Amino acid sequence: MEQQTYAIEAEGLVKTFGETRAVDGADLTVPKGTVYGVLGPNGAGKTTTIRMLATLLQPSAGRARVFGHDIVEEADQVRARISMTGQFASVDKDLSGMENLVMLGRLMGYTKPEAKKRAKELLYAFGLGEAAKKQVKTYSGGMQRRLDIAASIVVTPDVLFLDEPTTGLDPRSRNQVWDIVRMLVDAGTTVLLTTQYLEEADQLADRIAVIDQGKVIAEGTSGELKSSVGSGKLHVRLFHPETRELAKQVLGRKLGTVVELASDPSALSTWVNDVNRAAHAIGELEREGIAVSDFSLGQPSLDEVFLTLTGRTAEAAETTENEETEAQG
Ligand SMILES: Nc1ncnc2c1ncn2[C@@H]1O[C@H](COP(=O)(O)OP(=O)(O)O)[C@@H](O)[C@H]1O
Ligand SMILES: [Mg+2]
């Protein structure tokens, strides 16, 4: 029947709210059967982008297709193939997990036995089997998030939009959500997820778009994004703070990079793009008689990728954003 290679294709999507250009000409191409990560700080335009793609908001300009269907002209066909957590399926906290899913299944046209079967299947798959008959308001945050996702896939969608599925979750619950996403993709669903965490995009996404102020400022696999900022930051801690000036000179000379002094008087850091060179530089410190108490080579964080791409930190972007929001409110 259909031979689409891409689940989603967006060109020049724009959404304005008064003076705010929430989405400012975003292009996205999401291959079928993959996980696509939209990574950006608070206020970057992530939610607005996926709300347009999910037909919940009309774009101000630009166009997009989901499985070849135009999100404006053919919104019904688009809706038939997508689901979005917390939007189409809202969970009633006074009901049990089981009751919620059975009710949704019935709404989607399943017979009662079919709805029960599907609800059970989902509850067990998502580790909610034991809690199936308990009221949702007794669930932990992680359990509620899992139930939310279960509710959005009572009928398996071709594309699932997940808006910051793990924000606010503890590491264990985050891992459970990640497993669910992997399970869905194995079963053939295309997932577009937004996140503020590079690690999450890294763990899950085949490709990532970094967005800032409504624009896609970088796109690629996580490896491509990271190599664009170097392999990471070398953090060094010294036994004797008085050796820090010398250490700064040695590292700068050896690596040819700018060495930053941390607020901790015995710590310093610099960017490196090669693990071997970092190891050599540490060796050089020892040879110069500078005692190193600890060092680490960190992966770039979102903040660091962001800083490299935009020249400012994600946190600063967020602050500007919050001020704007307050001014609007
Ligand atoms: N309904 C709205 N009315 C006015 N401004 C909005 C509305 N929704 C979002 N915005 C603004 O659009 C920008 C992007 O918001 P959003 O898409 O929610 O970002 P994100 O999901 O990345 O945090 C922000 O400046 C936000 O304040
Ligand atoms: Mg958002």
XYZ file of C-alpha atoms and ligand atoms in Angstrom:
357
model
C 0.000 0.000 0.000
C 2.000 2.941 1.266
C 5.707 3.099 0.603
C 6.656 6.055 2.793
C 10.214 6.055 4.027
C 9.491 8.820 6.468
C 6.977 8.825 9.269
C 7.242 12.584 9.637
C 8.451 15.291 7.285
C 8.210 18.913 8.368
C 9.389 21.895 6.381
C 9.685 25.392 7.739
C 7.155 24.912 10.543
C 6.341 28.155 12.325
C 4.092 28.889 15.275
C 3.713 32.353 16.667
C 1.880 33.359 19.836
C 1.606 37.137 19.638
C 5.186 38.381 19.560
C 6.657 34.988 20.502
C 7.946 32.833 17.678
C 7.605 29.588 19.630
C 8.623 27.553 16.571
C 10.588 29.455 13.988
C 11.042 27.504 10.786
C 11.689 23.951 11.998
C 12.593 21.226 9.501
C 12.379 17.621 10.678
C 12.629 14.311 8.880
C 11.860 11.221 10.910
C 12.510 7.825 9.298
C 9.855 5.165 9.871
C 10.400 2.733 12.734
C 12.968 4.869 14.534
C 13.158 6.933 17.694
C 13.681 10.603 16.990
C 14.747 12.898 19.793
C 13.957 16.600 19.920
C 16.404 17.964 22.438
C 16.314 21.443 23.886
C 16.007 23.494 27.056
C 12.750 24.700 28.578
C 10.944 27.062 26.244
C 12.828 25.920 23.129
C 9.595 25.105 21.298
C 9.520 21.335 21.773
C 5.926 20.979 22.970
C 4.638 23.448 20.391
C 6.368 21.482 17.629
C 4.872 18.146 18.578
C 1.444 19.654 19.230
C 1.460 20.881 15.634
C 2.583 17.496 14.329
C -0.139 15.823 16.393
C -2.736 18.181 14.831
C -3.557 19.815 18.168
C -2.300 23.212 17.013
C -2.413 24.792 13.567
C 0.937 25.963 12.244
C 1.252 29.672 11.444
C 3.397 28.770 8.428
C 5.209 25.837 6.895
C 3.908 22.347 6.363
C 4.284 18.830 7.620
C 3.205 15.341 6.667
C 2.729 12.310 8.865
C 2.875 9.100 6.833
C 2.319 11.265 3.783
C -0.776 12.987 5.187
C -0.768 16.747 5.522
C -1.269 17.728 9.161
C -3.713 20.512 8.226
C -5.477 19.265 5.076
C -5.691 15.646 6.236
C -5.753 16.022 9.996
C -8.213 13.108 10.429
C -5.952 10.669 8.605
C -3.040 11.888 10.688
C -4.995 11.474 13.927
C -5.909 7.926 13.004
C -2.254 6.957 13.033
C -0.818 8.794 16.009
C -1.060 8.991 19.741
C 0.274 11.436 22.264
C 0.752 10.776 25.939
C -1.441 12.751 28.267
C -3.324 14.374 25.422
C -5.712 11.929 23.799
C -5.835 9.569 26.706
C -6.194 11.146 30.082
C -6.125 8.892 33.056
C -8.746 9.093 35.830
C -6.910 8.911 39.140
C -9.918 7.646 41.087
C -10.110 4.555 38.926
C -7.687 1.644 38.968
C -5.113 1.149 36.231
C -7.165 -1.754 34.914
C -10.422 0.225 34.881
C -8.744 3.085 33.041
C -7.325 0.915 30.301
C -10.502 -1.134 29.880
C -12.531 2.071 29.591
C -10.167 3.461 26.970
C -10.240 0.184 25.061
C -14.037 0.298 25.035
C -13.912 3.915 23.776
C -11.594 2.791 20.989
C -14.148 0.195 19.918
C -12.894 -2.998 21.548
C -15.451 -5.467 22.910
C -15.318 -5.919 26.685
C -13.284 -9.146 26.594
C -10.914 -7.618 24.027
C -10.494 -4.478 26.115
C -9.747 -6.562 29.220
C -7.241 -8.686 27.380
C -5.417 -5.648 26.004
C -5.467 -3.887 29.396
C -3.944 -6.919 31.126
C -1.319 -7.315 28.448
C -0.251 -3.686 28.806
C -0.311 -3.645 32.603
C 1.922 -6.700 32.787
C 4.246 -5.488 30.055
C 4.693 -2.199 31.909
C 5.281 -3.721 35.325
C 1.899 -2.646 36.666
C 0.375 -6.091 37.019
C 0.356 -6.060 40.803
C -1.052 -2.558 40.973
C -3.677 -3.228 38.312
C -6.600 -3.084 40.732
C -5.375 -0.164 42.840
C -6.542 3.395 42.376
C -4.159 5.378 40.194
C -3.812 8.044 42.859
C -1.913 5.534 44.991
C 0.685 5.025 42.180
C 4.172 6.509 42.324
C 5.194 9.121 39.750
C 6.997 6.508 37.695
C 3.999 4.157 37.736
C 1.674 6.951 36.647
C 3.980 7.864 33.801
C 4.038 4.236 32.666
C 0.267 4.025 32.856
C 0.050 7.239 30.807
C 2.108 5.648 28.086
C 0.067 2.433 28.292
C -3.104 4.519 27.933
C -1.774 6.157 24.792
C -1.084 2.817 23.099
C -4.246 0.857 23.904
C -4.582 0.884 20.145
C -1.025 0.640 18.825
C -0.267 3.885 16.993
C 2.077 4.165 14.021
C 3.610 7.250 15.579
C 3.768 7.969 19.279
C 4.622 11.447 20.516
C 6.171 11.496 23.963
C 6.624 14.939 25.480
C 9.412 14.788 28.058
C 8.426 11.280 29.157
C 10.937 11.072 31.993
C 11.225 14.620 33.310
C 10.990 14.489 37.094
C 11.407 10.713 37.340
C 14.025 8.948 39.451
C 16.714 6.980 37.559
C 15.004 3.632 38.043
C 11.644 4.821 36.698
C 13.475 6.561 33.883
C 15.057 3.272 32.877
C 11.670 1.565 32.910
C 10.254 4.200 30.578
C 13.251 3.789 28.297
C 12.625 0.033 28.150
C 9.018 0.694 27.211
C 10.074 2.984 24.392
C 12.475 0.332 23.077
C 9.707 -2.269 23.260
C 7.369 -0.046 21.238
C 9.940 0.581 18.555
C 10.701 -3.128 18.316
C 7.004 -3.620 17.687
C 7.153 -1.174 14.785
C 6.011 2.142 16.246
C 7.883 5.303 15.305
C 8.541 7.407 18.406
C 9.170 11.109 18.485
C 10.183 12.194 21.939
C 11.180 15.528 23.366
C 13.715 15.751 26.124
C 15.975 18.119 27.996
C 18.524 15.382 28.631
C 21.295 14.535 26.231
C 21.657 11.199 27.995
C 18.067 10.289 27.249
C 18.408 11.205 23.596
C 21.674 9.317 23.588
C 20.134 6.165 25.078
C 17.062 6.092 22.892
C 17.192 8.196 19.790
C 18.517 7.097 16.416
C 18.691 10.732 15.420
C 18.435 13.942 17.373
C 17.429 17.483 16.512
C 18.724 20.104 18.927
C 16.321 22.990 19.098
C 16.729 26.443 20.530
C 14.373 29.386 20.269
C 12.175 27.512 17.833
C 14.976 26.651 15.426
C 16.752 23.366 14.739
C 20.367 24.318 15.386
C 21.908 20.873 14.908
C 20.764 17.483 13.678
C 22.384 14.090 13.592
C 23.101 10.934 15.526
C 24.241 11.395 19.108
C 27.768 10.476 18.046
C 27.721 13.208 15.429
C 26.455 15.786 17.903
C 29.030 14.877 20.504
C 31.929 14.876 18.120
C 30.843 18.355 17.063
C 31.697 19.517 20.594
C 34.732 17.293 21.136
C 34.672 14.135 23.170
C 34.220 15.882 26.463
C 35.620 17.826 29.303
C 38.677 16.827 31.246
C 38.333 17.642 34.936
C 41.492 17.549 37.025
C 41.863 17.912 40.764
C 45.266 18.570 42.324
C 46.620 17.695 45.749
C 48.097 21.150 46.186
C 46.118 24.223 45.114
C 49.370 26.204 44.822
C 50.372 24.037 41.840
C 47.292 25.031 39.869
C 48.883 27.872 37.873
C 51.646 25.575 36.688
C 49.122 22.818 35.915
C 47.120 25.277 33.837
C 50.203 26.131 31.759
C 51.178 22.501 31.293
C 47.707 21.406 30.183
C 47.303 24.418 27.913
C 50.648 23.725 26.265
C 50.071 19.992 25.929
C 46.508 20.158 24.643
C 46.492 23.521 22.926
C 43.181 24.372 24.568
C 41.865 27.030 26.919
C 42.076 25.745 30.493
C 39.397 26.949 32.904
C 39.902 27.334 36.643
C 37.025 25.969 38.704
C 35.722 27.688 41.834
C 37.318 24.872 43.835
C 40.922 26.197 44.174
C 42.453 22.800 43.427
C 40.362 22.029 40.329
C 40.668 22.909 36.669
C 39.141 21.702 33.423
C 39.460 21.870 29.675
C 37.913 20.484 26.502
C 39.593 17.556 24.827
C 38.655 15.777 21.635
C 40.926 12.810 22.055
C 41.119 10.451 25.031
C 44.764 9.560 24.342
C 45.850 13.170 24.366
C 44.037 13.637 27.662
C 45.943 10.685 29.146
C 49.238 12.114 27.890
C 48.455 15.490 29.390
C 47.808 13.912 32.798
C 51.124 12.067 32.505
C 52.833 15.353 31.712
C 51.475 16.856 34.951
C 53.022 14.010 36.914
C 56.336 14.474 35.122
C 56.306 18.150 36.075
C 55.947 17.082 39.698
C 52.310 18.174 40.003
C 50.387 15.704 42.151
C 46.996 14.834 40.685
C 44.446 13.566 43.200
C 41.673 12.844 40.731
C 40.712 13.304 37.106
C 37.771 12.424 34.912
C 36.816 12.742 31.286
C 33.150 13.593 31.142
C 30.819 13.126 28.205
C 29.478 16.424 27.027
C 26.237 17.318 28.770
C 23.342 18.992 26.982
C 24.582 22.185 28.517
C 27.980 21.728 26.953
C 26.616 20.768 23.529
C 24.317 23.722 23.819
C 27.067 26.089 24.872
C 29.189 25.050 21.933
C 26.332 25.431 19.483
C 24.908 28.701 20.739
C 27.610 30.370 22.809
C 25.352 30.424 25.851
C 24.259 27.875 28.417
C 20.922 26.067 28.337
C 20.281 27.493 31.783
C 20.704 31.049 30.541
C 18.333 30.289 27.671
C 15.825 29.027 30.170
C 16.104 32.122 32.368
C 15.396 34.417 29.420
C 12.485 32.158 28.588
C 10.973 32.278 32.088
C 11.154 36.040 32.149
C 9.334 36.169 28.824
C 6.656 33.819 30.070
C 6.087 35.892 33.162
C 5.848 39.059 31.099
C 3.164 37.364 29.006
C 1.240 36.004 31.977
N -0.297 28.875 24.244
C 0.753 29.704 24.283
N 0.589 31.048 24.340
C 1.643 31.875 24.360
N 2.925 31.475 24.351
C 3.162 30.161 24.297
C 2.099 29.208 24.286
N 2.639 27.967 24.248
C 3.980 28.133 24.257
N 4.296 29.457 24.293
C 5.646 30.012 24.269
O 6.337 29.428 23.187
C 7.685 29.128 23.519
C 7.958 27.661 23.344
O 7.198 26.933 24.285
P 7.148 25.346 24.333
O 6.853 24.830 22.976
O 6.223 24.978 25.414
O 8.648 25.004 24.722
P 9.245 23.674 25.375
O 8.240 22.603 25.251
O 10.487 23.410 24.594
O 9.553 23.996 26.798
C 7.867 29.645 24.933
O 8.377 30.956 24.858
C 6.454 29.632 25.486
O 6.325 30.583 26.513
Mg 7.432 21.396 26.739
